[in-house]
Coordinates of C-alpha atoms and ligand atoms in Angstrom, one line a residue:
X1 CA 16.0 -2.8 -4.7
X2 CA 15.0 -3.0 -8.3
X3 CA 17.4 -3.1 -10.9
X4 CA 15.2 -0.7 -13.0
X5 CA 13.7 2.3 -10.6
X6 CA 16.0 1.3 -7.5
X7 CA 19.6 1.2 -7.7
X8 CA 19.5 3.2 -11.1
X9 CA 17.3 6.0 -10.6
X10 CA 18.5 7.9 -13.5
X11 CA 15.3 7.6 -15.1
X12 CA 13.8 9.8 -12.3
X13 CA 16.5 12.0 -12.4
X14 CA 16.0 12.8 -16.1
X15 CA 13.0 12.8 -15.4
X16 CA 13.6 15.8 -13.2
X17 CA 16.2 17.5 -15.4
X18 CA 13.6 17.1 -17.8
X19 CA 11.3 19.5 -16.2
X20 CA 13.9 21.0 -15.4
X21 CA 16.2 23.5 -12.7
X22 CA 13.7 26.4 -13.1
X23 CA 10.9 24.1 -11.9
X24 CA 13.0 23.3 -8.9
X25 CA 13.4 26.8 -7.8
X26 CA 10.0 27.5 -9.6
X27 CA 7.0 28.9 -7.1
X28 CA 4.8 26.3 -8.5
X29 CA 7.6 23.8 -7.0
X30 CA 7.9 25.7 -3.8
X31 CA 3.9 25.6 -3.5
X32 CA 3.8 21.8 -3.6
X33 CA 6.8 21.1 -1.8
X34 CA 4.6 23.3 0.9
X35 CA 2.1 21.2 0.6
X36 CA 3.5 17.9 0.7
X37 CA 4.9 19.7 4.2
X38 CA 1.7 21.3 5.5
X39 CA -0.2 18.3 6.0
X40 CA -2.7 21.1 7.6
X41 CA -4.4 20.5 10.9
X42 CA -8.2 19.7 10.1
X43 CA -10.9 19.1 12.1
X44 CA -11.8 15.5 12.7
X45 CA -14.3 15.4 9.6
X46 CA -11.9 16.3 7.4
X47 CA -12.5 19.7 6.4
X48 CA -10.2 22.9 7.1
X49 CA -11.0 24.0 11.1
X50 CA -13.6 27.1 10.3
X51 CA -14.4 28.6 13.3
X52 CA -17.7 26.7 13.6
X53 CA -15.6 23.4 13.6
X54 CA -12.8 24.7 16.6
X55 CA -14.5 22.8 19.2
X56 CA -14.3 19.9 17.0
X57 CA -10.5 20.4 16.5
X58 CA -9.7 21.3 19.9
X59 CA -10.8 17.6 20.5
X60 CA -9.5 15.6 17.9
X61 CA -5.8 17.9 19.3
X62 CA -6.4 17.1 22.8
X63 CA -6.3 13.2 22.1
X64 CA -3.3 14.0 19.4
X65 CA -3.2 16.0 16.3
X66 CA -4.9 14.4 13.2
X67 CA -3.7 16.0 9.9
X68 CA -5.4 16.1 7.0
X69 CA -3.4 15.4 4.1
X70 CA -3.6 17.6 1.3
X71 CA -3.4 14.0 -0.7
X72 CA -4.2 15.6 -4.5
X73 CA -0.7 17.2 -4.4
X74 CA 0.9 14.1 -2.6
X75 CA -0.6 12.4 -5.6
X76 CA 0.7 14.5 -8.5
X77 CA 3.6 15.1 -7.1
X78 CA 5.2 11.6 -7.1
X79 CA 3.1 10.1 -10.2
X80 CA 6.0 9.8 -12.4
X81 CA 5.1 10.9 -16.2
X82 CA 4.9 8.9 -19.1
X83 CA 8.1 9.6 -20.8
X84 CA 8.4 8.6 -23.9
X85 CA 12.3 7.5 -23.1
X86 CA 11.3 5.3 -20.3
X87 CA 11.2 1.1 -21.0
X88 CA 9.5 -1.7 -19.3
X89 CA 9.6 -1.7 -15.9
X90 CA 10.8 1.6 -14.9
X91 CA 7.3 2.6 -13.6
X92 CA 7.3 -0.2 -11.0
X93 CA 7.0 -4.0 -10.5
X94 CA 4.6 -5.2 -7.8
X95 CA 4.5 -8.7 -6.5
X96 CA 1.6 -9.9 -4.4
X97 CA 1.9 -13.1 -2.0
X98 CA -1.3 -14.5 -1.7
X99 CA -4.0 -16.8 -2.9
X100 CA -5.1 -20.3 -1.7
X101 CA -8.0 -22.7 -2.3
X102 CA -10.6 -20.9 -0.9
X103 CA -9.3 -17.0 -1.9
X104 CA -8.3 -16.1 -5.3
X105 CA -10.0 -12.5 -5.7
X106 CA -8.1 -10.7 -3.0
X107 CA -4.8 -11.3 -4.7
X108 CA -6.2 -10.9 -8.1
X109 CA -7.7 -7.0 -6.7
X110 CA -4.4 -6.2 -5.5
X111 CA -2.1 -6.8 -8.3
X112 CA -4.6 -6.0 -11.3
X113 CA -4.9 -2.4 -9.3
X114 CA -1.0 -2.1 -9.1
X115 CA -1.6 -2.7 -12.7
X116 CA -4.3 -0.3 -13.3
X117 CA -2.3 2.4 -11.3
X118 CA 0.3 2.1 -13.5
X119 CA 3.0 -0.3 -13.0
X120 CA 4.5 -1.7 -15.6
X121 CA 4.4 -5.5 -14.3
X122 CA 2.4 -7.6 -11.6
X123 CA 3.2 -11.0 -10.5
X124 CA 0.8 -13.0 -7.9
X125 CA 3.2 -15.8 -6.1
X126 CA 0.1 -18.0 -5.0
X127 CA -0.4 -21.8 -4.5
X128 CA -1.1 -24.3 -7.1
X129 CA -5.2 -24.3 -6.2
X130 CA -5.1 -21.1 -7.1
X131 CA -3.4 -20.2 -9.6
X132 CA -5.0 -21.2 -12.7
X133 CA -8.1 -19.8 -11.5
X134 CA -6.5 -16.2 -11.1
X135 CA -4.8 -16.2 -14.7
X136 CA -7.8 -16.7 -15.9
X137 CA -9.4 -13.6 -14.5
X138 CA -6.5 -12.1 -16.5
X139 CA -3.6 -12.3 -19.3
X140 CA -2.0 -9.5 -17.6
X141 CA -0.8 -11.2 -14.3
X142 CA 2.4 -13.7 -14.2
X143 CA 1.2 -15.9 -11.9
X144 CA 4.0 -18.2 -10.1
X145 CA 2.1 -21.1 -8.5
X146 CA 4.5 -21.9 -6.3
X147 CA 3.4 -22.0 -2.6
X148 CA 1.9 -25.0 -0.8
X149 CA -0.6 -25.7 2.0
X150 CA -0.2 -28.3 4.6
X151 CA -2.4 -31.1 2.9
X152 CA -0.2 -31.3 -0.2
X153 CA 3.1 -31.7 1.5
X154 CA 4.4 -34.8 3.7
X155 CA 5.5 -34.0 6.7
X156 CA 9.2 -35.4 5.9
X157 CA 8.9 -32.9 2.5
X158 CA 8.5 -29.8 4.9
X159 CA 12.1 -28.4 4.9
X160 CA 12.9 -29.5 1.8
X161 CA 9.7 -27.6 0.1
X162 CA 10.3 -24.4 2.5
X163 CA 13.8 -24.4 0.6
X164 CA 12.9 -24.9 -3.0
X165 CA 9.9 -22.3 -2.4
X166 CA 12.8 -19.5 -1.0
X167 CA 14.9 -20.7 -3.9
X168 CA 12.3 -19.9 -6.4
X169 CA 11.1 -16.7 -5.4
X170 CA 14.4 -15.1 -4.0
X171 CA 15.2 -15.5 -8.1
X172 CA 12.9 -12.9 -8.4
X173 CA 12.5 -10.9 -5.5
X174 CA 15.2 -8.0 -6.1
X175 CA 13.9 -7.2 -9.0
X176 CA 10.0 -5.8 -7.1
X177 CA 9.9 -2.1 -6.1
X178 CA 7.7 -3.7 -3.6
X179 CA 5.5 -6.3 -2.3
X180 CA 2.6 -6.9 -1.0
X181 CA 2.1 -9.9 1.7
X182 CA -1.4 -11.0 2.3
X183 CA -4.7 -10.8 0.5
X184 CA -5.8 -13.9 0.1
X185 CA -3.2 -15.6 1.4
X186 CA -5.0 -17.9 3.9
X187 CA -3.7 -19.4 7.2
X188 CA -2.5 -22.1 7.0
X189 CA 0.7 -23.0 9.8
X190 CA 2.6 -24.3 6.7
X191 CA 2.4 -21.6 4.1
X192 CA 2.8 -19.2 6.9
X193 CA 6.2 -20.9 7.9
X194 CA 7.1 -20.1 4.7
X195 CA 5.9 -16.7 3.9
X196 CA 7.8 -15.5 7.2
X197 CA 11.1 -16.8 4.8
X198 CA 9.9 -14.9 2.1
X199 CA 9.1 -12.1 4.3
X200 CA 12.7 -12.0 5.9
X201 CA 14.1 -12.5 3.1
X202 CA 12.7 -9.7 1.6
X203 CA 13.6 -7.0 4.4
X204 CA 17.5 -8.4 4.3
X205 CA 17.2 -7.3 0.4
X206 CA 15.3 -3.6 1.2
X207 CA 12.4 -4.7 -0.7
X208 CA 9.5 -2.6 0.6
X209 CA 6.7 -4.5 1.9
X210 CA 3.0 -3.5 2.5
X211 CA 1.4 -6.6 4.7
X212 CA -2.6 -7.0 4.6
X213 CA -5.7 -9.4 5.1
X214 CA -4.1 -12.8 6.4
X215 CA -0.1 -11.5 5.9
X216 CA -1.3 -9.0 9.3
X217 CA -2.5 -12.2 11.0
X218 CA 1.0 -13.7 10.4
X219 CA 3.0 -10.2 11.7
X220 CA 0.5 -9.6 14.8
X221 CA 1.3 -13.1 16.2
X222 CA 5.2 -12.4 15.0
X223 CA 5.8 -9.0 15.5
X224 CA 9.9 -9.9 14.6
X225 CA 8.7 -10.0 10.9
X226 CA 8.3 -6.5 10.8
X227 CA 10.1 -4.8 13.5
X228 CA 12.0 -1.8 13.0
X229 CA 11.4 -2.2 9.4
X230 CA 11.2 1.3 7.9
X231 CA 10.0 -0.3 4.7
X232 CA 7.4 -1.6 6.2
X233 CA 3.4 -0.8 6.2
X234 CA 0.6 -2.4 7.4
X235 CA -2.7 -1.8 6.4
X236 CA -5.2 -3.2 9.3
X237 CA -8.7 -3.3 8.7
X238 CA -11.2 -2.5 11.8
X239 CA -10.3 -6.1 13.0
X240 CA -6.9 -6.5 11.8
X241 CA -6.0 -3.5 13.9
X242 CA -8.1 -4.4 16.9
X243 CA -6.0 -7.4 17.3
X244 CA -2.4 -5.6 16.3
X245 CA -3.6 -2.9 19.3
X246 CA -4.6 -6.5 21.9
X247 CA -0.6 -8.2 20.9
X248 CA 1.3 -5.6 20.7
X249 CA -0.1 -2.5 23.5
X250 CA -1.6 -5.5 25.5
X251 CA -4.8 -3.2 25.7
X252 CA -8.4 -2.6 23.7
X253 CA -9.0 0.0 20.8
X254 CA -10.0 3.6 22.3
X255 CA -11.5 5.3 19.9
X256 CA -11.0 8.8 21.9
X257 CA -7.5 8.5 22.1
X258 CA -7.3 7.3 18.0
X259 CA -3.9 9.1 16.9
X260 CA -2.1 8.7 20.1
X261 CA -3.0 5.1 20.1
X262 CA -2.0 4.7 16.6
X263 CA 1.4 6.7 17.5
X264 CA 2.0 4.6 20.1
X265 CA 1.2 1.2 18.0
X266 CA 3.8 2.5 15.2
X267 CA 6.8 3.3 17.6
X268 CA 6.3 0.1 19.9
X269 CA 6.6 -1.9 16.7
X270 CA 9.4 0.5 15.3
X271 CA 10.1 2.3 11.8
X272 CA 6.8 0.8 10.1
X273 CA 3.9 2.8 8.7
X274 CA 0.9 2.2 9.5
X275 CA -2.4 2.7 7.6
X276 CA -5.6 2.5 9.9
X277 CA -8.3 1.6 7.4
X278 CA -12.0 2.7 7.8
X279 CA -14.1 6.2 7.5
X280 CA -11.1 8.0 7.7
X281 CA -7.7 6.4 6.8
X282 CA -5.8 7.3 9.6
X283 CA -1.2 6.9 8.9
X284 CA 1.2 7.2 11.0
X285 CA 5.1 6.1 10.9
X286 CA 4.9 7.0 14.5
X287 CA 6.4 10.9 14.3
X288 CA 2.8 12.4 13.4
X289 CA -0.4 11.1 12.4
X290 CA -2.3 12.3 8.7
X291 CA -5.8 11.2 7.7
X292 CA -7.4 11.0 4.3
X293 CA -11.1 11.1 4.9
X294 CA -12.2 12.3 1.3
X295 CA -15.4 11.1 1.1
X296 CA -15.7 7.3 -1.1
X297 CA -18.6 5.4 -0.9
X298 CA -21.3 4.0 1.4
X299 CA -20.9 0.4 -0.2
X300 CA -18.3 -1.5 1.8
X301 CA -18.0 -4.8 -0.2
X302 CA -15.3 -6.7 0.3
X303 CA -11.9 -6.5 -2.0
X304 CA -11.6 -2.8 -1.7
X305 CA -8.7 -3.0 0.9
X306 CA -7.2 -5.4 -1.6
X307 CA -7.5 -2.6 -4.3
X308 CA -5.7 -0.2 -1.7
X309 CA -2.9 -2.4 -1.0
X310 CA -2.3 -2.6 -4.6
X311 CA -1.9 0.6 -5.2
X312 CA -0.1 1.6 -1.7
X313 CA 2.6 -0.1 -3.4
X314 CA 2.6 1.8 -6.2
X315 CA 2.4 5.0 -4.7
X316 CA 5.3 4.0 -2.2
X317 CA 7.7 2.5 -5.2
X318 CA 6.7 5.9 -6.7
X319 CA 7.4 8.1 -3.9
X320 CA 10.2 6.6 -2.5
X321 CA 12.4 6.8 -6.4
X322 CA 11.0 10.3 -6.7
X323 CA 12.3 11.5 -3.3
X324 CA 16.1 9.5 -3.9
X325 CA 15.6 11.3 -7.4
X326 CA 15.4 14.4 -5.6
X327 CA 18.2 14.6 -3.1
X328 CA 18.6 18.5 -3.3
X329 CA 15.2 19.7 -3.1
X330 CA 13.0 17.3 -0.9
X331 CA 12.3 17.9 2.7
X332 CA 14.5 14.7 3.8
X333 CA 11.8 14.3 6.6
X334 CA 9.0 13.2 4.2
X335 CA 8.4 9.3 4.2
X336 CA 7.6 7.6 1.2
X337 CA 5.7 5.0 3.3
X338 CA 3.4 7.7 4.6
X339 CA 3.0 9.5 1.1
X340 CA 2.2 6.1 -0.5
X341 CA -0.6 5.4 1.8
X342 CA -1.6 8.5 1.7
X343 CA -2.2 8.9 -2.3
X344 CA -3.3 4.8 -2.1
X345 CA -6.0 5.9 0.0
X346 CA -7.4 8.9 -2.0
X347 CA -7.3 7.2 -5.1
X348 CA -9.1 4.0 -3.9
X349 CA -11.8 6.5 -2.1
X350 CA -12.4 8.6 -5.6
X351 CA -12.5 5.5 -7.8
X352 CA -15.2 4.1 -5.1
X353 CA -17.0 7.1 -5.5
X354 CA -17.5 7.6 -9.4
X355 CA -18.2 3.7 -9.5
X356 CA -20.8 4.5 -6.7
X357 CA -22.1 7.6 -8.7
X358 CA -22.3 5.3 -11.9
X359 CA -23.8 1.7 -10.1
X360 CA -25.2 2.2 -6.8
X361 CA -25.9 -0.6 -4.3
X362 CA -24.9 -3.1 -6.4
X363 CA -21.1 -1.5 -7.0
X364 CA -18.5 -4.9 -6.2
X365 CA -14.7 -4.3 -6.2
X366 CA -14.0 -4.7 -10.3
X367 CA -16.6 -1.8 -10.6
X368 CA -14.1 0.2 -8.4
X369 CA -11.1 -0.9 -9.9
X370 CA -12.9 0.4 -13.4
X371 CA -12.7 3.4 -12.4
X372 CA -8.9 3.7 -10.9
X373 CA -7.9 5.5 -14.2
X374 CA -10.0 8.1 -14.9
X375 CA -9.5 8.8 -11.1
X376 CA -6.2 9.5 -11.2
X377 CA -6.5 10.9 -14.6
X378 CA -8.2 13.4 -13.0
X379 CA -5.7 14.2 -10.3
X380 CA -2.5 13.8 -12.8
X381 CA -3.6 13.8 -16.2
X382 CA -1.2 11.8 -18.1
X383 CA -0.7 13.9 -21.1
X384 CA 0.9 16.5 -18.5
Ligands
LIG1 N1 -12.9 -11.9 -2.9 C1 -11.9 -12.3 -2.1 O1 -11.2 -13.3 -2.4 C2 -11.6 -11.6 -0.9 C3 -10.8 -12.2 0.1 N2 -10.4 -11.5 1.2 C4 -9.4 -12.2 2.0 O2 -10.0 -12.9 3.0 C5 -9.1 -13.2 4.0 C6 -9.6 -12.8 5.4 O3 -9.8 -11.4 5.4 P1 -11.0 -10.7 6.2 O4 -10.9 -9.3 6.1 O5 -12.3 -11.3 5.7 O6 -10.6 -11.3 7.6 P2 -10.8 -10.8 9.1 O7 -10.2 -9.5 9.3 O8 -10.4 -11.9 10.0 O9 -12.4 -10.7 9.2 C7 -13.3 -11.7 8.8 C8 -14.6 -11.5 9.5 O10 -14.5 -12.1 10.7 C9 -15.2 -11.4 11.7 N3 -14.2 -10.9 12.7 C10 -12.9 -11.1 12.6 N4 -12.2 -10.7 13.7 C11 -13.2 -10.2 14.5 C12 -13.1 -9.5 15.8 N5 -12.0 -9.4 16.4 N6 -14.3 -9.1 16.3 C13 -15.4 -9.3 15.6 N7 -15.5 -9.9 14.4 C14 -14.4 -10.3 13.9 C15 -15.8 -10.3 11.0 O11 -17.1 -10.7 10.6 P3 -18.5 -10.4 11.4 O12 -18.3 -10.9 12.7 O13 -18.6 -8.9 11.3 O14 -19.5 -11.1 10.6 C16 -15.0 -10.1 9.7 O15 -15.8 -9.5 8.7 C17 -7.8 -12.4 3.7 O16 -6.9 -13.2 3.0 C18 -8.4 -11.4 2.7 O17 -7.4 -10.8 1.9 C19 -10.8 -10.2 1.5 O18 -9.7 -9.4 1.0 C20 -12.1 -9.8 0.8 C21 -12.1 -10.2 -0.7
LIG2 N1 -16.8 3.3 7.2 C1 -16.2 3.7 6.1 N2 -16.5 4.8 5.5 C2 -15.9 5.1 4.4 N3 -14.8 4.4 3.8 C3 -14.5 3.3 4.4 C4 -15.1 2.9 5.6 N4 -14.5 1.7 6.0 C5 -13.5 1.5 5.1 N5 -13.5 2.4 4.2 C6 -12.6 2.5 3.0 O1 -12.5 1.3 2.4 C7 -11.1 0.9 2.2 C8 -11.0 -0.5 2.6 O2 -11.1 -0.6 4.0 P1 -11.8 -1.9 4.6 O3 -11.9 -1.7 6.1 O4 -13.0 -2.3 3.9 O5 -10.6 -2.9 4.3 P2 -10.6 -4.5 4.3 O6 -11.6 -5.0 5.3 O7 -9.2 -5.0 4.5 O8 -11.1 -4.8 2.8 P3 -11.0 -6.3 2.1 O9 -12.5 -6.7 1.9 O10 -10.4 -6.0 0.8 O11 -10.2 -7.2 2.9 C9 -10.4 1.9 3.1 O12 -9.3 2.5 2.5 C10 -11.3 3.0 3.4 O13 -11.0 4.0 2.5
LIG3 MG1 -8.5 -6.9 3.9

């Protein structure tokens, strides 16, 4: 838990006693707290279920209910605001594990979005290959080249290396609100040896932990890693979650049976949330199962599930202090996990969109991440 946000969450809670009581009993309260709750049945497009669109709905319930999630008010209600009082920190710290020799964008995406979100402090923890390259995309990062690949280490070094590379990141790792394990991370038997370390070391210290690109490779082939890990998402790509389905359910993606599937996926592996990337993000944690399918864009270049798992963990740092900040008046049901993904998700798709809207076909990644700002300047101005 972070020293800042986590176990001292009295920012939040001024933060709250700053808006004050009469906004907790206020109907402007009561009406987001509704919707936060009434993630409302939709049909499986997205929009409300008209009557035109019952058939529709009657199938997406008969293979499970799909929610839509009204994710504008999941958004403003857990972006924190800027208050003046706050220091360094206190609006989150993000680490991302990842980057190798032949992949330094992916982590670069993921923490310059946590970044651009609006956390106050990104660190990558990538090899030594990779790490100049990635400061030099940007002064903002710390960047910790500290993990190795196979070729660089002797095989009577192994243990010894393993340890030192524990050593030096478990000096950092209770102070993240969260990481993120994967993009650009690579597979090599090694570096995966030691990221399951860092990974287990990170669940015996309650650091949340969203696990993407090649950090999903790692968990679907050792499930342990994650098990009944409430803090937990992962974020599976149309591949990534075709070979979670194959490991874990020991059966092939049906697309009629999406939410159930998904369901079943999420309580098999226990506690974790998952995030089903592609037209619609479909999450579960296993109890229900919400969708964001706001529309984004029609460019699918790659990087913009690295932008996402940035600012999942964002959104879930964000979530999860304003809901302990909020004891009293929050629905205890609500998980963070879920709310993260979900306002991850609907930020990534509008930023998308307006960087669509502004460069067409040739919109890449930074051209998204551009945009993250005035996206969620939109949603929750700042100056609120
Ligand atoms: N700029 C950067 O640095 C970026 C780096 N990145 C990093 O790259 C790493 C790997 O992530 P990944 O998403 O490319 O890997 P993975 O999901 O294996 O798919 C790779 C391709 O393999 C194929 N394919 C795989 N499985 C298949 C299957 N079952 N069935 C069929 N096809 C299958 C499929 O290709 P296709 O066959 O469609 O040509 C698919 O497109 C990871 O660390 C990530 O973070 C990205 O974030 C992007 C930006
Ligand atoms: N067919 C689609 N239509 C609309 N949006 C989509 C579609 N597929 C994916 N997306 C959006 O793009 C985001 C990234 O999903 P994608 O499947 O591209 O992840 P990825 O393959 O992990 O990306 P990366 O290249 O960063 O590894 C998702 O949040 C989703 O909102
Ligand atoms: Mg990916």
């Amino acid at each position: 838990m972070s020293l800042s946000m986590g176990a001292c969450p009295h920012a939040w809670r001024h933060h709250l006693q700053h808006r004050g009581h009469m906004w907790a009993t206020s109907p402007a309260f009561r009406r987001q707290l509704f919707l936060l709750r009434s993630l409302a049945p939709t049909c499986a497009h997205g929009g409300r279920a008209s009557s035109s669109s019952l058939q529709v709905h009657a199938m997406s319930a008969a293979a499970g209910p799909v929610y839509e999630a009204d994710a504008e008010a999941v958004v403003r209600r857990i972006t924190p605001p800027l208050d003046r009082a706050r220091h360094k920190g206190q609006a989150g710290k993000i680490a991302v594990i990842g980057g190798c020799r032949e992949y330094t964008g992916a982590p670069y995406f993921a923490a310059i979005s946590a970044l651009k979100v609006g956390a106050d402090l990104s660190h990558v923890f990538c090899t030594k290959d990779a790490a100049t390259v990635i400061k030099s995309y940007s002064p903002e990062l710390i960047v910790h080249p500290i993990l190795e690949e196979s070729y660089s280490v002797k095989d009577d070094e192994r243990e010894s290396v393993s340890s030192s590379i524990l050593a030096e990141i478990a000096k950092w790792m209770e102070r993240f609100d969260c990481i993120v394990v994967g993009p650009g991370l690579g597979r090599d038997t090694f570096l995966m040896d030691c990221v399951s370390n860092i990974m287990r070391h990170a669940r015996q210290a309650n650091i949340p932990t969203v696990v993407d690109g090649d950090g999903l490779f790692l968990v679907t082939n050792n499930i342990g890693l994650v098990e009944d890990n409430p803090l937990a998402i992962l974020t599976p790509n149309v591949y990534e979650y075709k070979r979670l389905v194959q490991k874990v359910l020991n059966c092939e993606v049906n697309e009629e049976n999406a939410s159930e599937q998904l369901t079943a996926l999420c309580q098999k592996i226990g506690g974790v949330t998952i995030m089903r990337k592609g037209k619609a993000d479909l999450i579960s944690d296993g109890k229900k199962v919400t969708q964001v399918s706001t529309f984004g864009s029609p460019r699918r270049c790659g990087g913009q599930g690295d932008i996402l798992s940035g600012s999942v963990a964002v959104f879930s740092s964000w979530a999860r202090h304003f809901l302990l900040s909020n004891e009293q008046t929050t629905e205890k049901s609500v998980n963070p996990m879920v709310l993260g993904c979900i306002a991850g998700s609907l930020l990534l798709r509008k930023a998308a969109s307006l960087a669509f809207e502004k460069n067409k076909r040739s919109t890449v990644t930074t051209d998204i991440i551009e945009f993250l700002g005035q996206s969620l300047e939109d949603i929750s101005p700042a100056g609120r």
